[in-house]
mmCIF file of C-alpha atoms in Angstrom:
data_model
loop_
_atom_site.group_PDB
_atom_site.id
_atom_site.type_symbol
_atom_site.label_atom_id
_atom_site.label_comp_id
_atom_site.label_asym_id
_atom_site.label_seq_id
_atom_site.Cartn_x
_atom_site.Cartn_y
_atom_site.Cartn_z
ATOM 1 C CA MET A 1 -91.632 158.204 21.727
ATOM 2 C CA GLY A 2 -95.109 159.744 21.707
ATOM 3 C CA GLU A 3 -97.854 159.479 24.268
ATOM 4 C CA PRO A 4 -97.756 156.732 26.900
ATOM 5 C CA GLU A 5 -100.068 153.745 26.536
ATOM 6 C CA ARG A 6 -103.475 153.695 28.158
ATOM 7 C CA VAL A 7 -103.657 151.666 31.372
ATOM 8 C CA ARG A 8 -105.780 148.544 30.846
ATOM 9 C CA VAL A 9 -104.649 146.183 33.621
ATOM 10 C CA SER A 10 -103.676 146.636 37.251
ATOM 11 C CA GLY A 11 -102.723 144.624 40.307
ATOM 12 C CA THR A 12 -104.818 143.651 43.308
ATOM 13 C CA THR A 13 -103.443 146.491 45.440
ATOM 14 C CA GLU A 14 -104.398 149.075 42.837
ATOM 15 C CA LYS A 15 -107.897 147.622 42.494
ATOM 16 C CA ILE A 16 -108.446 147.750 46.255
ATOM 17 C CA ARG A 17 -107.176 151.317 46.242
ATOM 18 C CA GLY A 18 -109.670 152.212 43.532
ATOM 19 C CA ILE A 19 -112.588 150.703 45.437
ATOM 20 C CA VAL A 20 -111.646 152.463 48.688
ATOM 21 C CA ALA A 21 -111.029 155.869 47.088
ATOM 22 C CA SER A 22 -114.142 155.844 44.912
ATOM 23 C CA SER A 23 -116.268 154.622 47.847
ATOM 24 C CA ILE A 24 -115.107 157.535 49.996
ATOM 25 C CA ILE A 25 -115.887 160.045 47.256
ATOM 26 C CA PHE A 26 -119.280 158.485 46.490
ATOM 27 C CA LEU A 27 -120.429 158.130 50.105
ATOM 28 C CA SER A 28 -119.352 161.645 51.084
ATOM 29 C CA ALA A 29 -121.231 163.131 48.119
ATOM 30 C CA PHE A 30 -124.240 160.835 48.583
ATOM 31 C CA PHE A 31 -124.778 161.486 52.283
ATOM 32 C CA GLY A 32 -123.742 165.125 51.919
ATOM 33 C CA SER A 33 -126.639 165.608 49.520
ATOM 34 C CA PHE A 34 -129.112 164.501 52.207
ATOM 35 C CA TYR A 35 -127.521 165.928 55.346
ATOM 36 C CA ILE A 36 -126.261 169.253 53.914
ATOM 37 C CA LEU A 37 -127.733 170.158 50.513
ATOM 38 C CA LEU A 38 -131.294 168.950 51.159
ATOM 39 C CA PRO A 39 -131.848 171.013 54.358
ATOM 40 C CA LEU A 40 -130.524 174.079 52.513
ATOM 41 C CA LEU A 41 -133.008 173.850 49.619
ATOM 42 C CA PRO A 42 -135.653 176.072 51.305
ATOM 43 C CA LEU A 43 -133.045 178.852 51.411
ATOM 44 C CA MET A 44 -133.153 178.868 47.600
ATOM 45 C CA PHE A 45 -136.660 180.327 47.786
ATOM 46 C CA ILE A 46 -136.153 182.507 50.871
ATOM 47 C CA ASN A 47 -132.866 184.209 49.979
ATOM 48 C CA HIS A 48 -131.549 182.970 46.661
ATOM 49 C CA THR A 49 -128.382 185.079 46.696
ATOM 50 C CA LEU A 50 -127.377 183.710 50.096
ATOM 51 C CA TRP A 51 -128.217 180.152 48.996
ATOM 52 C CA ARG A 52 -125.972 180.589 45.971
ATOM 53 C CA LYS A 53 -123.078 181.809 48.115
ATOM 54 C CA VAL A 54 -123.457 179.031 50.690
ATOM 55 C CA ILE A 55 -123.659 176.268 48.073
ATOM 56 C CA ASP A 56 -120.626 177.620 46.209
ATOM 57 C CA ARG A 57 -118.611 177.601 49.428
ATOM 58 C CA LEU A 58 -119.754 174.161 50.572
ATOM 59 C CA VAL A 59 -119.181 172.428 47.242
ATOM 60 C CA GLY A 60 -115.806 174.130 46.864
ATOM 61 C CA PHE A 61 -114.969 173.011 50.403
ATOM 62 C CA TRP A 62 -115.890 169.429 49.444
ATOM 63 C CA LEU A 63 -113.753 169.493 46.270
ATOM 64 C CA ILE A 64 -110.685 169.529 48.488
ATOM 65 C CA LEU A 65 -111.548 165.938 49.477
ATOM 66 C CA PRO A 66 -111.027 164.326 46.037
ATOM 67 C CA SER A 67 -107.977 166.537 45.513
ATOM 68 C CA GLY A 68 -106.518 165.112 48.714
ATOM 69 C CA ILE A 69 -107.393 161.541 47.755
ATOM 70 C CA LEU A 70 -105.561 161.950 44.449
ATOM 71 C CA GLU A 71 -102.421 163.079 46.245
ATOM 72 C CA PHE A 72 -102.508 161.097 49.503
ATOM 73 C CA ILE A 73 -103.912 157.778 48.279
ATOM 74 C CA TYR A 74 -102.870 157.731 44.619
ATOM 75 C CA GLY A 75 -99.676 159.731 45.069
ATOM 76 C CA ILE A 76 -100.109 161.879 41.957
ATOM 77 C CA LYS A 77 -97.594 164.681 41.435
ATOM 78 C CA PHE A 78 -98.835 167.882 39.820
ATOM 79 C CA THR A 79 -96.763 170.371 37.843
ATOM 80 C CA VAL A 80 -98.634 173.646 37.353
ATOM 81 C CA THR A 81 -97.100 176.538 35.432
ATOM 82 C CA GLY A 82 -98.257 179.660 33.647
ATOM 83 C CA GLN A 83 -100.287 182.666 34.653
ATOM 84 C CA ARG A 84 -102.556 183.023 37.641
ATOM 85 C CA LEU A 85 -106.305 182.587 37.329
ATOM 86 C CA GLU A 86 -108.187 185.375 39.067
ATOM 87 C CA ASN A 87 -111.164 184.266 41.148
ATOM 88 C CA ASN A 88 -112.619 187.790 41.352
ATOM 89 C CA GLU A 89 -113.199 188.133 37.591
ATOM 90 C CA PRO A 90 -115.620 186.282 35.296
ATOM 91 C CA ALA A 91 -113.734 184.249 32.729
ATOM 92 C CA LEU A 92 -113.817 181.349 30.302
ATOM 93 C CA ILE A 93 -111.317 178.515 30.695
ATOM 94 C CA ILE A 94 -110.648 176.296 27.676
ATOM 95 C CA MET A 95 -108.688 173.058 27.897
ATOM 96 C CA ASN A 96 -107.774 170.124 25.674
ATOM 97 C CA HIS A 97 -109.687 167.018 26.729
ATOM 98 C CA ARG A 98 -107.201 164.139 26.749
ATOM 99 C CA THR A 99 -109.103 161.940 29.230
ATOM 100 C CA ARG A 100 -112.451 161.919 30.993
ATOM 101 C CA LEU A 101 -110.665 162.736 34.258
ATOM 102 C CA ASP A 102 -109.073 166.042 33.189
ATOM 103 C CA TRP A 103 -111.582 168.135 35.155
ATOM 104 C CA LEU A 104 -110.967 166.039 38.283
ATOM 105 C CA PHE A 105 -107.209 166.655 38.132
ATOM 106 C CA PHE A 106 -107.763 170.351 37.399
ATOM 107 C CA TRP A 107 -109.043 170.841 40.964
ATOM 108 C CA ASN A 108 -105.538 170.093 42.230
ATOM 109 C CA ALA A 109 -104.159 172.760 39.899
ATOM 110 C CA LEU A 110 -106.675 175.299 41.198
ATOM 111 C CA LEU A 111 -105.767 174.414 44.774
ATOM 112 C CA ARG A 112 -102.164 175.348 44.035
ATOM 113 C CA ILE A 113 -103.046 178.626 42.337
ATOM 114 C CA ASP A 114 -105.734 179.823 44.747
ATOM 115 C CA PRO A 115 -108.030 177.529 46.804
ATOM 116 C CA TRP A 116 -110.865 180.069 46.439
ATOM 117 C CA LEU A 117 -111.015 179.133 42.754
ATOM 118 C CA LEU A 118 -112.637 175.879 43.859
ATOM 119 C CA THR A 119 -115.657 177.910 44.979
ATOM 120 C CA SER A 120 -115.980 179.941 41.781
ATOM 121 C CA GLN A 121 -115.221 177.431 39.016
ATOM 122 C CA LYS A 122 -118.097 175.984 36.977
ATOM 123 C CA ILE A 123 -117.588 173.072 34.593
ATOM 124 C CA SER A 124 -119.327 172.027 31.393
ATOM 125 C CA LEU A 125 -119.824 168.265 31.480
ATOM 126 C CA LYS A 126 -121.802 165.635 29.634
ATOM 127 C CA LYS A 127 -125.414 165.515 30.783
ATOM 128 C CA LEU A 128 -125.260 161.885 31.888
ATOM 129 C CA LEU A 129 -123.145 162.820 34.927
ATOM 130 C CA LYS A 130 -125.961 164.841 36.520
ATOM 131 C CA TYR A 131 -127.878 161.615 37.168
ATOM 132 C CA ILE A 132 -125.203 160.121 39.440
ATOM 133 C CA PRO A 133 -126.781 159.929 42.926
ATOM 134 C CA GLY A 134 -125.074 162.340 45.289
ATOM 135 C CA ALA A 135 -122.288 163.724 43.124
ATOM 136 C CA GLY A 136 -124.610 164.566 40.231
ATOM 137 C CA TRP A 137 -127.101 166.265 42.542
ATOM 138 C CA ALA A 138 -124.311 168.304 44.144
ATOM 139 C CA MET A 139 -123.024 169.422 40.740
ATOM 140 C CA SER A 140 -126.567 170.460 39.809
ATOM 141 C CA CYS A 141 -126.857 172.533 42.988
ATOM 142 C CA ASP A 142 -123.498 174.089 42.136
ATOM 143 C CA MET A 143 -124.880 175.102 38.711
ATOM 144 C CA PHE A 144 -122.515 173.110 36.504
ATOM 145 C CA ILE A 145 -123.371 173.189 32.797
ATOM 146 C CA PHE A 146 -124.563 169.793 31.576
ATOM 147 C CA LEU A 147 -124.431 169.418 27.803
ATOM 148 C CA SER A 148 -126.176 166.917 25.548
ATOM 149 C CA ARG A 149 -123.484 167.270 22.842
ATOM 150 C CA SER A 150 -126.026 168.802 20.450
ATOM 151 C CA PHE A 151 -125.552 172.527 19.901
ATOM 152 C CA GLU A 152 -129.194 173.010 18.954
ATOM 153 C CA ASP A 153 -130.237 171.561 22.317
ATOM 154 C CA ASP A 154 -127.470 173.176 24.350
ATOM 155 C CA CYS A 155 -127.408 176.787 23.134
ATOM 156 C CA SER A 156 -130.497 177.911 25.073
ATOM 157 C CA ARG A 157 -129.210 176.168 28.211
ATOM 158 C CA ILE A 158 -125.825 177.838 27.931
ATOM 159 C CA GLU A 159 -127.389 181.253 27.391
ATOM 160 C CA SER A 160 -129.719 180.842 30.395
ATOM 161 C CA LEU A 161 -126.909 179.785 32.717
ATOM 162 C CA ILE A 162 -124.619 182.609 31.592
ATOM 163 C CA LYS A 163 -127.410 185.061 32.399
ATOM 164 C CA TYR A 164 -127.909 183.313 35.743
ATOM 165 C CA TYR A 165 -124.201 183.657 36.570
ATOM 166 C CA GLN A 166 -124.247 187.319 35.583
ATOM 167 C CA ASN A 167 -127.394 188.103 37.578
ATOM 168 C CA SER A 168 -126.103 186.250 40.643
ATOM 169 C CA GLY A 169 -123.637 189.049 41.356
ATOM 170 C CA TYR A 170 -120.778 186.551 41.722
ATOM 171 C CA ASN A 171 -117.778 186.042 39.447
ATOM 172 C CA TYR A 172 -117.404 182.558 38.014
ATOM 173 C CA GLN A 173 -114.806 180.924 35.804
ATOM 174 C CA VAL A 174 -116.446 178.535 33.340
ATOM 175 C CA LEU A 175 -114.431 175.525 32.179
ATOM 176 C CA LEU A 176 -115.170 174.440 28.598
ATOM 177 C CA PHE A 177 -113.690 171.574 26.588
ATOM 178 C CA PRO A 178 -113.958 172.814 22.974
ATOM 179 C CA GLU A 179 -113.220 169.348 21.597
ATOM 180 C CA GLY A 180 -116.590 168.221 22.924
ATOM 181 C CA THR A 181 -115.377 164.854 24.175
ATOM 182 C CA ASP A 182 -112.269 163.152 25.499
ATOM 183 C CA LYS A 183 -109.617 161.812 23.129
ATOM 184 C CA CYS A 184 -110.561 158.157 23.346
ATOM 185 C CA GLU A 185 -109.953 155.725 20.484
ATOM 186 C CA ARG A 186 -113.419 156.243 18.991
ATOM 187 C CA ALA A 187 -113.245 160.047 19.148
ATOM 188 C CA THR A 188 -109.742 160.006 17.688
ATOM 189 C CA GLU A 189 -110.965 157.993 14.720
ATOM 190 C CA ARG A 190 -113.910 160.350 14.190
ATOM 191 C CA SER A 191 -111.516 163.302 14.300
ATOM 192 C CA ARG A 192 -109.251 161.589 11.766
ATOM 193 C CA LEU A 193 -112.142 161.037 9.366
ATOM 194 C CA TYR A 194 -113.287 164.628 9.849
ATOM 195 C CA ALA A 195 -109.795 165.908 9.039
ATOM 196 C CA LEU A 196 -109.726 163.659 5.969
ATOM 197 C CA ARG A 197 -113.052 165.020 4.689
ATOM 198 C CA LYS A 198 -112.070 168.639 5.315
ATOM 199 C CA GLY A 199 -108.545 168.301 3.994
ATOM 200 C CA LEU A 200 -107.070 169.074 7.422
ATOM 201 C CA LYS A 201 -104.076 167.658 9.206
ATOM 202 C CA HIS A 202 -104.847 164.799 11.576
ATOM 203 C CA TYR A 203 -103.675 165.688 15.079
ATOM 204 C CA ALA A 204 -101.901 163.136 17.249
ATOM 205 C CA HIS A 205 -102.467 164.759 20.640
ATOM 206 C CA VAL A 206 -105.692 166.790 20.404
ATOM 207 C CA LEU A 207 -109.013 166.560 18.578
ATOM 208 C CA HIS A 208 -110.134 169.188 16.124
ATOM 209 C CA PRO A 209 -112.175 171.636 18.243
ATOM 210 C CA LYS A 210 -115.881 172.276 17.778
ATOM 211 C CA THR A 211 -115.807 175.982 17.166
ATOM 212 C CA THR A 212 -119.531 176.765 17.119
ATOM 213 C CA GLY A 213 -120.074 176.269 20.841
ATOM 214 C CA PHE A 214 -116.957 178.201 21.798
ATOM 215 C CA ALA A 215 -117.867 181.177 19.607
ATOM 216 C CA PHE A 216 -121.419 181.134 20.956
ATOM 217 C CA ILE A 217 -120.326 181.135 24.610
ATOM 218 C CA VAL A 218 -117.790 183.931 24.131
ATOM 219 C CA SER A 219 -120.376 186.023 22.277
ATOM 220 C CA LYS A 220 -123.038 185.516 24.943
ATOM 221 C CA MET A 221 -120.624 186.270 27.784
ATOM 222 C CA ARG A 222 -119.613 189.438 25.958
ATOM 223 C CA GLU A 223 -123.248 190.466 25.453
ATOM 224 C CA VAL A 224 -123.874 190.527 29.208
ATOM 225 C CA ASN A 225 -120.391 191.905 29.982
ATOM 226 C CA TYR A 226 -119.506 188.778 31.925
ATOM 227 C CA ILE A 227 -116.013 187.946 30.703
ATOM 228 C CA ARG A 228 -112.644 189.580 31.350
ATOM 229 C CA ASN A 229 -110.219 186.915 30.188
ATOM 230 C CA VAL A 230 -109.948 183.608 28.401
ATOM 231 C CA TYR A 231 -107.562 181.127 30.014
ATOM 232 C CA ASP A 232 -105.968 178.618 27.664
ATOM 233 C CA VAL A 233 -105.065 175.530 29.700
ATOM 234 C CA THR A 234 -102.976 172.697 28.296
ATOM 235 C CA ILE A 235 -102.978 169.387 30.147
ATOM 236 C CA ALA A 236 -100.426 166.641 29.484
ATOM 237 C CA TYR A 237 -99.670 163.225 30.947
ATOM 238 C CA PRO A 238 -95.974 162.376 30.760
ATOM 239 C CA ASP A 239 -96.077 158.758 31.927
ATOM 240 C CA THR A 240 -99.580 157.247 32.093
ATOM 241 C CA ILE A 241 -102.943 157.636 30.373
ATOM 242 C CA VAL A 242 -105.985 156.743 32.493
ATOM 243 C CA GLN A 243 -108.831 157.313 30.065
ATOM 244 C CA THR A 244 -112.107 156.872 31.950
ATOM 245 C CA GLU A 245 -113.814 156.996 35.327
ATOM 246 C CA LEU A 246 -114.153 153.202 35.179
ATOM 247 C CA ASP A 247 -110.378 152.851 34.880
ATOM 248 C CA PHE A 248 -110.078 155.044 37.964
ATOM 249 C CA ILE A 249 -112.665 153.018 39.921
ATOM 250 C CA ARG A 250 -112.340 149.457 38.625
ATOM 251 C CA LEU A 251 -108.586 149.357 38.023
ATOM 252 C CA GLY A 252 -107.586 151.850 40.705
ATOM 253 C CA ALA A 253 -105.371 153.418 38.055
ATOM 254 C CA CYS A 254 -104.063 156.971 38.060
ATOM 255 C CA PRO A 255 -101.239 158.787 36.294
ATOM 256 C CA ARG A 256 -98.108 159.332 38.351
ATOM 257 C CA ASN A 257 -97.694 162.891 37.061
ATOM 258 C CA VAL A 258 -100.029 165.476 35.547
ATOM 259 C CA HIS A 259 -98.838 168.725 33.932
ATOM 260 C CA PHE A 260 -100.819 171.940 33.443
ATOM 261 C CA ASP A 261 -99.799 175.165 31.760
ATOM 262 C CA ILE A 262 -102.083 178.215 31.828
ATOM 263 C CA ARG A 263 -102.020 181.209 29.500
ATOM 264 C CA LYS A 264 -104.099 184.299 30.208
ATOM 265 C CA ILE A 265 -105.637 186.046 27.189
ATOM 266 C CA ASP A 266 -107.414 189.380 27.526
ATOM 267 C CA ILE A 267 -110.900 189.213 26.019
ATOM 268 C CA GLY A 268 -110.200 192.448 24.155
ATOM 269 C CA SER A 269 -107.594 190.680 22.032
ATOM 270 C CA LEU A 270 -110.101 188.138 20.705
ATOM 271 C CA PRO A 271 -111.947 188.786 17.418
ATOM 272 C CA ALA A 272 -115.456 190.220 17.494
ATOM 273 C CA SER A 273 -117.347 188.027 15.033
ATOM 274 C CA ARG A 274 -118.208 184.390 15.615
ATOM 275 C CA THR A 275 -116.567 183.405 12.343
ATOM 276 C CA ASP A 276 -113.294 185.012 13.385
ATOM 277 C CA LEU A 277 -113.599 183.500 16.874
ATOM 278 C CA SER A 278 -113.856 180.073 15.257
ATOM 279 C CA SER A 279 -110.719 180.719 13.214
ATOM 280 C CA TRP A 280 -108.933 181.973 16.326
ATOM 281 C CA LEU A 281 -109.743 178.739 18.176
ATOM 282 C CA ILE A 282 -108.583 176.594 15.255
ATOM 283 C CA ASP A 283 -105.231 178.404 15.234
ATOM 284 C CA LEU A 284 -104.923 178.041 19.000
ATOM 285 C CA TRP A 285 -105.532 174.293 18.804
ATOM 286 C CA LYS A 286 -102.945 173.970 16.065
ATOM 287 C CA SER A 287 -100.467 175.657 18.387
ATOM 288 C CA LYS A 288 -101.546 173.382 21.238
ATOM 289 C CA GLU A 289 -100.895 170.308 19.088
ATOM 290 C CA GLU A 290 -97.397 171.604 18.330
ATOM 291 C CA ARG A 291 -96.719 172.217 22.026
ATOM 292 C CA LEU A 292 -97.835 168.710 22.946
ATOM 293 C CA GLU A 293 -95.801 167.224 20.098
ATOM 294 C CA LYS A 294 -92.739 168.935 21.552
ATOM 295 C CA PHE A 295 -93.685 167.722 25.049
ATOM 296 C CA TYR A 296 -93.926 164.070 23.999
ATOM 297 C CA SER A 297 -90.822 164.206 21.802
ATOM 298 C CA GLU A 298 -88.727 164.057 24.983
ATOM 299 C CA GLN A 299 -87.748 160.410 25.421
ATOM 300 C CA ASP A 300 -87.496 160.486 29.210
ATOM 301 C CA PRO A 301 -90.964 160.948 30.807
ATOM 302 C CA GLU A 302 -89.337 162.435 33.901
ATOM 303 C CA LYS A 303 -87.878 165.277 31.842
ATOM 304 C CA ARG A 304 -91.041 166.167 29.941
ATOM 305 C CA ARG A 305 -92.163 169.755 30.455
ATOM 306 C CA LEU A 306 -94.675 171.979 28.707
ATOM 307 C CA ASP A 307 -93.081 175.071 27.201
ATOM 308 C CA THR A 308 -94.051 178.258 29.018
ATOM 309 C CA GLU A 309 -94.157 181.976 28.329
ATOM 310 C CA TYR A 310 -91.481 184.328 29.647
ATOM 311 C CA ASP A 311 -93.596 185.543 32.584
ATOM 312 C CA ALA A 312 -94.868 182.121 33.620
ATOM 313 C CA GLN A 313 -95.040 181.236 37.283
ATOM 314 C CA SER A 314 -94.622 177.835 38.891
ATOM 315 C CA PHE A 315 -97.438 177.058 41.310
ATOM 316 C CA VAL A 316 -96.694 174.722 44.193
ATOM 317 C CA ILE A 317 -98.897 174.031 47.152
ATOM 318 C CA THR A 318 -97.864 176.135 50.137
ATOM 319 C CA LYS A 319 -97.463 174.767 53.650
ATOM 320 C CA GLY A 320 -100.546 176.682 54.699
ATOM 321 C CA HIS A 321 -102.660 175.296 51.868
ATOM 322 C CA ARG A 322 -101.333 171.789 52.558
ATOM 323 C CA LYS A 323 -102.430 172.077 56.172
ATOM 324 C CA VAL A 324 -105.850 173.244 55.036
ATOM 325 C CA GLN A 325 -106.053 170.324 52.610
ATOM 326 C CA VAL A 326 -105.142 167.795 55.308
ATOM 327 C CA CYS A 327 -107.612 169.287 57.795
ATOM 328 C CA VAL A 328 -110.448 169.427 55.259
ATOM 329 C CA VAL A 329 -109.845 165.860 54.063
ATOM 330 C CA THR A 330 -109.784 164.672 57.685
ATOM 331 C CA PHE A 331 -113.013 166.563 58.372
ATOM 332 C CA TRP A 332 -114.846 164.999 55.421
ATOM 333 C CA LEU A 333 -113.549 161.519 56.239
ATOM 334 C CA PHE A 334 -114.774 161.879 59.817
ATOM 335 C CA LEU A 335 -118.123 163.289 58.741
ATOM 336 C CA THR A 336 -118.616 160.575 56.122
ATOM 337 C CA GLY A 337 -117.886 157.942 58.752
ATOM 338 C CA VAL A 338 -120.428 159.490 61.117
ATOM 339 C CA TRP A 339 -123.063 159.724 58.378
ATOM 340 C CA THR A 340 -122.492 156.103 57.371
ATOM 341 C CA PHE A 341 -122.761 154.933 60.984
ATOM 342 C CA VAL A 342 -125.942 156.929 61.598
ATOM 343 C CA PHE A 343 -127.534 155.693 58.384
ATOM 344 C CA TRP A 344 -126.951 152.023 59.157
ATOM 345 C CA THR A 345 -127.744 152.368 62.868
ATOM 346 C CA TYR A 346 -131.012 154.298 62.751
ATOM 347 C CA PRO A 347 -133.703 152.931 60.389
ATOM 348 C CA SER A 348 -135.439 156.318 60.410
ATOM 349 C CA GLN A 349 -132.610 157.693 58.266
ATOM 350 C CA LEU A 350 -133.960 155.654 55.385
ATOM 351 C CA LEU A 351 -136.960 157.994 55.338
ATOM 352 C CA LEU A 352 -134.650 160.994 54.931
ATOM 353 C CA VAL A 353 -132.785 159.320 52.079
ATOM 354 C CA THR A 354 -136.070 158.327 50.437
ATOM 355 C CA LEU A 355 -137.471 161.848 50.773
ATOM 356 C CA GLY A 356 -134.263 163.393 49.479
ATOM 357 C CA SER A 357 -134.122 161.009 46.525
ATOM 358 C CA ILE A 358 -137.721 161.853 45.630
ATOM 359 C CA ILE A 359 -136.921 165.579 45.729
ATOM 360 C CA PHE A 360 -133.696 165.382 43.720
ATOM 361 C CA ILE A 361 -135.016 162.888 41.173
ATOM 362 C CA GLY A 362 -138.333 164.730 41.043
ATOM 363 C CA SER A 363 -136.522 167.961 40.203
ATOM 364 C CA GLN A 364 -134.860 166.145 37.302
ATOM 365 C CA VAL A 365 -138.200 164.846 36.034
ATOM 366 C CA LEU A 366 -140.095 168.130 36.451
ATOM 367 C CA TYR A 367 -137.394 170.741 35.800
ATOM 368 C CA ASP A 368 -134.471 168.763 34.329
ATOM 369 C CA GLY A 369 -132.504 169.258 37.546
ATOM 370 C CA ILE A 370 -132.052 171.492 40.576
ATOM 371 C CA GLU A 371 -130.051 173.946 38.479
ATOM 372 C CA TRP A 372 -133.077 174.717 36.306
ATOM 373 C CA LEU A 373 -135.325 175.078 39.318
ATOM 374 C CA ALA A 374 -132.762 177.589 40.616
ATOM 375 C CA VAL A 375 -132.829 179.430 37.272
ATOM 376 C CA ARG A 376 -136.627 179.714 37.534
ATOM 377 C CA VAL A 377 -136.502 180.934 41.118
ATOM 378 C CA ALA A 378 -133.780 183.474 40.334
ATOM 379 C CA GLY A 379 -135.645 184.587 37.221
ATOM 380 C CA GLY A 380 -138.791 185.179 39.236
ATOM 381 C CA ARG A 381 -136.830 187.175 41.808
ATOM 382 C CA ILE A 382 -135.271 189.343 39.102
ATOM 383 C CA ALA A 383 -138.662 189.889 37.464
ATOM 384 C CA LEU A 384 -140.067 190.974 40.833
ATOM 385 C CA ILE A 385 -137.184 193.400 41.383
ATOM 386 C CA GLU A 386 -137.653 194.844 37.895
ATOM 387 C CA ARG A 387 -141.388 195.198 38.496
ATOM 388 C CA ASP A 388 -140.805 197.003 41.798
ATOM 389 C CA ARG A 389 -138.200 199.239 40.170
ATOM 390 C CA SER A 390 -140.592 200.063 37.328
ATOM 391 C CA TYR A 391 -143.361 200.798 39.828
ATOM 392 C CA THR A 392 -141.033 203.062 41.836
ATOM 393 C CA GLU A 393 -139.965 204.938 38.703
ATOM 394 C CA ARG A 394 -143.573 205.413 37.596
ATOM 395 C CA SER A 395 -144.532 206.604 41.069
ATOM 396 C CA SER A 396 -141.613 209.028 41.076
ATOM 397 C CA ASP A 397 -142.605 210.393 37.655
ATOM 398 C CA PHE A 398 -146.199 210.729 38.794
ATOM 399 C CA ALA A 399 -145.136 212.597 41.942
ATOM 400 C CA GLU A 400 -142.933 214.978 39.958
ATOM 401 C CA ARG A 401 -145.725 215.746 37.501
ATOM 402 C CA ASN A 402 -148.187 216.345 40.319
ATOM 403 C CA ASN A 403 -145.746 218.538 42.206
ATOM 404 C CA GLY A 404 -145.398 220.621 39.064
ATOM 405 C CA SER A 405 -149.173 220.863 38.765
ATOM 406 C CA PHE A 406 -149.573 221.867 42.408
ATOM 407 C CA SER A 407 -146.926 224.562 41.986
ATOM 408 C CA LYS A 408 -148.856 226.047 39.084
ATOM 409 C CA ILE A 409 -152.077 226.026 41.134
ATOM 410 C CA LYS A 410 -150.335 227.871 43.936
#
């Protein structure tokens, strides 16, 4: 039977649903940038470590809103199996990139495993998304990795952010899509031509991974001792393919079911060299293609399941987590309503929005985004600490030498 067809048309009800849901997400992120993130920016310079912790918590708290919208408005069902992600260990998460919404749906999987993962997960996304007013600014504050799809341009950025994560003192799980882009029609054709040139098998369900970036990230995370595990995540859509954000917004389309399976791989079991890491990833993706082929070979979409390992768990949302989700969604809906009312009622709020826009856009022009301003601030703080430490050590050595001299004089 194969993969389901991509959704290209929808009814009036679905389109209204898409407008309402996307408006809620946009307005909450837009006003949240001005009423929450903007007032917190001075804390970046005063106490950077505290700023980092507060922003991680606030953005993670907000991510529960879109997760709730997906379940309460769109009615998506999530099946999450495999091994638990640990939020107290630095890790790399790799996932096949079937649609441009995979990362959005992954938040619902994290909510089922451990809601605290929403505060410690960082995502690598295409650079264009950072320029979305509100949401893009929030992702920049949360130190997401924005890639230009050129390894030569991205490698220094990746290395700087890995060092930033490591120096922050917090444990993050970085989500990477090794395929580099979603499996749209154009990317699928490029992958087919690539396989033809290289004498490789053309995959039906995944793209051939770009191994250079993966090997580079693993190597750099190893260099700074900032990786404990690699999590191999497979995502599958049994009944519906919604390819892009525009399909989600304009058509109001969403899959009815989304499946995730997670496999935990100790970093010690991965090869040491970048060449061998590349080969390891190629073999893993071959296995992933076979798993997805088996998944889609089931004729009945309702019976489709990803194969799991013997010790796999099934993660369902607990009653406690569901209550938290409902309360948090209600909170953000209320707050967004208040912000919208205040903005349209009091003309003075336009000054705040103008000032905030100048600051956020200005940071993109001057520093390429808030995240790079944060890297500079953190780098200066670390340099100051190292300078003070060096001064203390030199002073201590000087005192010891002088004490020895005084003892001889006595």
